XYZ file of C-alpha atoms in Angstrom:
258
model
C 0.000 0.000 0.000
C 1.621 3.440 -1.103
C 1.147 6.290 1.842
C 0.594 9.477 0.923
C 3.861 11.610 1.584
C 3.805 13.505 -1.731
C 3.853 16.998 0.328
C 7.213 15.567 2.010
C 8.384 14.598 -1.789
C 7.684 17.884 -3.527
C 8.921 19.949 -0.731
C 12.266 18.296 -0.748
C 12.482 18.490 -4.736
C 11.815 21.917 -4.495
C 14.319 22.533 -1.986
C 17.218 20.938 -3.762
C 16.343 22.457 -7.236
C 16.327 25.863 -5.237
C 19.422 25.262 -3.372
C 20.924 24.604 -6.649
C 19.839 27.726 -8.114
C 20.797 30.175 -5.424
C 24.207 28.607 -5.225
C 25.698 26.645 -7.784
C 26.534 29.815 -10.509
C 27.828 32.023 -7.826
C 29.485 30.465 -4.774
C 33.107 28.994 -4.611
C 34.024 25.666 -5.698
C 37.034 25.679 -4.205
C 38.538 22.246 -2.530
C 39.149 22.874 1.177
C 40.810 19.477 2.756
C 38.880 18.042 5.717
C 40.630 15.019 5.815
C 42.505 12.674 4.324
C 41.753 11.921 0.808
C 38.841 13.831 1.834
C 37.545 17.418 0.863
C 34.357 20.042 1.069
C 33.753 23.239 -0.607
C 32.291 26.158 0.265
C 28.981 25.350 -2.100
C 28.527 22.244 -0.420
C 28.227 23.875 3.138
C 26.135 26.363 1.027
C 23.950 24.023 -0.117
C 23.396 22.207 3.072
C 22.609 24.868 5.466
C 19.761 26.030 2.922
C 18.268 22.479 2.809
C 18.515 22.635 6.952
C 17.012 25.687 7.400
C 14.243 24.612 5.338
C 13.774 20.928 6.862
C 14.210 22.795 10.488
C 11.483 25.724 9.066
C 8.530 23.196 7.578
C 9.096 20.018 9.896
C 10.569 21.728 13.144
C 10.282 18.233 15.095
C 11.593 16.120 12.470
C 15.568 14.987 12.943
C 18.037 15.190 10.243
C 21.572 13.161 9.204
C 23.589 15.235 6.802
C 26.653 14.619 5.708
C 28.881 17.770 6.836
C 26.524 18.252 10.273
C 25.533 15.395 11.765
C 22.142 16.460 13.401
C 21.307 12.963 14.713
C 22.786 9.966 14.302
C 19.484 7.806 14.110
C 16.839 7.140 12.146
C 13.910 5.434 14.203
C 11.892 8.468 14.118
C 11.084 10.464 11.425
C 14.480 11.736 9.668
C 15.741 13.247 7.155
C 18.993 12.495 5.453
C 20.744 14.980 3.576
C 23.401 15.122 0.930
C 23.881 18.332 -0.276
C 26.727 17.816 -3.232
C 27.319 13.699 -3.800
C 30.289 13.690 -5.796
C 32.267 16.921 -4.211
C 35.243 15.551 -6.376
C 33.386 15.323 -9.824
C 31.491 18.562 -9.312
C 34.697 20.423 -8.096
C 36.660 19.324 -10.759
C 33.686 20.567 -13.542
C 32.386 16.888 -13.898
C 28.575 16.280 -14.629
C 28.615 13.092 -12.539
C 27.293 14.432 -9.516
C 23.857 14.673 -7.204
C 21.814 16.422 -4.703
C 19.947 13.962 -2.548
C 17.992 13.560 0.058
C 15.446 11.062 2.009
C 13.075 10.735 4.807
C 12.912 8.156 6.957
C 9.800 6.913 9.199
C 10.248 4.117 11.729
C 12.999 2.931 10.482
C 12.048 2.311 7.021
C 13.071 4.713 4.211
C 9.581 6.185 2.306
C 10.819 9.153 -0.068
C 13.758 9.126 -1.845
C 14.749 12.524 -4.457
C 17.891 12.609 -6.157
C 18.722 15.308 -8.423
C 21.419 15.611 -11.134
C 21.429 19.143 -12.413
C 23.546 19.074 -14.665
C 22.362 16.403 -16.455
C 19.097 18.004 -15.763
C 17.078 14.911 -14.742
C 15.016 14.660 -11.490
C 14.473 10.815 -9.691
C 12.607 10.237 -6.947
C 10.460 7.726 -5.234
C 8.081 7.110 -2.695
C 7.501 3.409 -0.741
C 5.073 1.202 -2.251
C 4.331 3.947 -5.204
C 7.457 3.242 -7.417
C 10.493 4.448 -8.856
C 10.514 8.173 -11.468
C 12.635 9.788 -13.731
C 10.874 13.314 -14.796
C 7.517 11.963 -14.176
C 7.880 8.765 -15.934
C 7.706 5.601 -14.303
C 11.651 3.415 -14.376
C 12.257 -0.069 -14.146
C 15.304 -2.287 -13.755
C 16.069 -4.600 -17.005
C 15.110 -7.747 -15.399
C 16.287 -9.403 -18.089
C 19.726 -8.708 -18.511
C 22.593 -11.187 -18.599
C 26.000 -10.457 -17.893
C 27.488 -10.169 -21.656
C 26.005 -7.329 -21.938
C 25.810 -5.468 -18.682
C 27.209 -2.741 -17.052
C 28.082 -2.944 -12.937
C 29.299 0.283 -11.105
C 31.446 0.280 -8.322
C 31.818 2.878 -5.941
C 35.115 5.030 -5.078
C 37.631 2.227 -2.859
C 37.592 2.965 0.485
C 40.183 4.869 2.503
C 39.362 4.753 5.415
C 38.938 1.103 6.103
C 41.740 -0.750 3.244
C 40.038 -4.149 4.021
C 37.023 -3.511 2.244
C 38.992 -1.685 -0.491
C 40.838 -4.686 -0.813
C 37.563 -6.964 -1.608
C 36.141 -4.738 -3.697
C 39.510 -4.747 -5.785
C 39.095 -8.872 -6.048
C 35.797 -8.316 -6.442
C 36.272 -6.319 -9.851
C 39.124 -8.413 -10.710
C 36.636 -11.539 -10.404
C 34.028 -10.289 -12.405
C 36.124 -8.735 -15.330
C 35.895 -12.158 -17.249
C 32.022 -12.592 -16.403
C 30.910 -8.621 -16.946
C 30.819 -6.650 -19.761
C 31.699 -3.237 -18.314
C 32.578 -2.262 -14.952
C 32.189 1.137 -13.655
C 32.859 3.730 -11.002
C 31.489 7.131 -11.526
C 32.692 8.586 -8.433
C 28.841 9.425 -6.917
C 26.242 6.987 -5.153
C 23.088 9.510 -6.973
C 24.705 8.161 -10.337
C 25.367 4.858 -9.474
C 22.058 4.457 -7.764
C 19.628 6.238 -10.281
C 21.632 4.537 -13.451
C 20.703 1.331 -11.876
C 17.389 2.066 -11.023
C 16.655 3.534 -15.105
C 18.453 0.283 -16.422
C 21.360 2.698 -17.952
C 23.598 0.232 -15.779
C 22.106 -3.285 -14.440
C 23.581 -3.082 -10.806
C 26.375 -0.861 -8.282
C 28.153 -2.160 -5.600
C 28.440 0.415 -2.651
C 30.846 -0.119 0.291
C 29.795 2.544 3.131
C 27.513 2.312 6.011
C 26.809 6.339 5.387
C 23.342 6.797 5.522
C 23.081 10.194 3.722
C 25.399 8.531 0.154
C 22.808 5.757 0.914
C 19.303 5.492 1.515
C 17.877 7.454 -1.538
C 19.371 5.580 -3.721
C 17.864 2.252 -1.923
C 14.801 3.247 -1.823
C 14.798 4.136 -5.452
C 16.167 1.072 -6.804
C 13.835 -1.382 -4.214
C 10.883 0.706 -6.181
C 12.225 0.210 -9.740
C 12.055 -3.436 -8.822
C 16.100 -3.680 -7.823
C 17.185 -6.495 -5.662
C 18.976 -5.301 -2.725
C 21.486 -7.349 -0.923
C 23.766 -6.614 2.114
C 26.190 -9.023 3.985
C 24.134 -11.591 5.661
C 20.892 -11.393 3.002
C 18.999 -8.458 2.891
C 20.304 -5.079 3.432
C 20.064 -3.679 6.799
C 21.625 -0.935 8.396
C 24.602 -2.727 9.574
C 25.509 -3.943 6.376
C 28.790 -3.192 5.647
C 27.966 -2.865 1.663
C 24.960 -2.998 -0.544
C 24.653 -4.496 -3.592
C 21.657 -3.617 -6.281
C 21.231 -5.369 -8.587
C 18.562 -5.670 -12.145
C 17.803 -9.671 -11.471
C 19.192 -12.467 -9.679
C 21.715 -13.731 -12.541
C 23.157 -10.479 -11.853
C 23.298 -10.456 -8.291
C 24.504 -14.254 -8.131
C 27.811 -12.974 -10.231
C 28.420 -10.169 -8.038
C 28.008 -12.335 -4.967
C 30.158 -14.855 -6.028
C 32.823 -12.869 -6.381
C 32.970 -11.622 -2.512
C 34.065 -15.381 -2.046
């Protein structure tokens, strides 16, 4: 059964498409380090402090996880998570490949999901139970795709924890022989919403960040996307998450975490 929370939806789209208007053209792009292998730029604190102040304005007692100020933590009420520029390195650098996006959660479960690529002008978004949208037109995973002639993202190796970068680089090398194409765009919004519009048939995400996350779940469980984490079905303790177009597909990528 699909609840209603188109108000939640089309505030949040506007908000981002706004955001992206009032900063993009005129605020600095600069790369300021905030950690290792890590930076932020003055649009992206931009950026998020508008989508705060609005979240904080229209839904004063909901809670919100954002990537550069971490609000709350958790997400068993309602809550918002926030990603104000997925992709900092792609956008700072003049790339295309890179998102807005942002989700609410609602006892525990993930119901809207909007993630917006400006730049390649296209809007996705999706609400639980109603399915997955690219401009107003309904998207669906190839459910018939077979690995010959598929495409599987990866996303950026890890950093900060080398074990995991370290699978994912057997992983790759694994399915190489079995995959047509493997990718890695740099930004979970374009890994995610290629997926979920069949432009790729499955990503491969190592992170337990909520914020790079949970759109991008959401919208590729409603475009009919199976979604694995360790131990079965994604949670969030999953160390990874794996969508994938149909089960051929998510059998290869599977096998090669053995």
């Amino acid at each position: 059964m699909c609840k209603d929370y188109t108000e939640e939806r089309i505030f949040i789209t506007e908000v981002l498409q706004s955001a992206f208007d009032k900063f993009y053209y005129e605020t600095d792009r600069r790369k300021i380090k905030k950690g290792e292998f890590d930076i932020v730029t003055p649009l992206d604190l931009a950026v998020e402090e508008f989508i705060l102040e609005n979240i904080r304005s229209t839904y004063p007692d909901d809670m919100i996880l954002s990537e550069e100020n971490l609000s709350d933590t958790n997400a068993f009420e309602r809550t918002w998570t926030v990603d104000p520029i997925d992709g900092t390195f792609n956008m700072a650098d003049n790339s295309p490949l890179f998102g807005m996006q942002c989700a609410l959660i609602v006892e525990n479960e993930p119901v809207v999901s909007v993630i917006y690529l400006p730049l390649l002008n296209e809007l996705y978004y999706a609400q639980r139970g109603c399915g997955a949208f690219r401009d107003e037109k309904r998207i669906r995973v190839n459910s018939s795709a077979d690995p010959e002639s598929s495409i599987v993202s990866f996303a950026d190796y890890s950093h900060i924890c080398p074990e995991d970068a370290e699978l994912q680089h057997r992983m790759i090398g694994h399915l190489m022989p079995r995959i047509a194409k493997i990718r890695m765009f740099g930004a979970a919004s374009i890994d995610f919403s290629f997926a979920a519009g069949a432009r790729t048939m499955g990503t491969v995400l190592f992170t337990k960040n909520k914020w790079d996350l949970v759109p991008g779940i959401l919208l590729c469980r409603e475009a009919g996307a199976i979604v694995m984490g360790n131990g079965g079905n994604y949670t969030w303790d999953s160390n990874f998450v794996i969508a994938a177009a149909n089960e051929v597909i998510c059998d290869e990528i599977l096998s090669s975490m053995n």
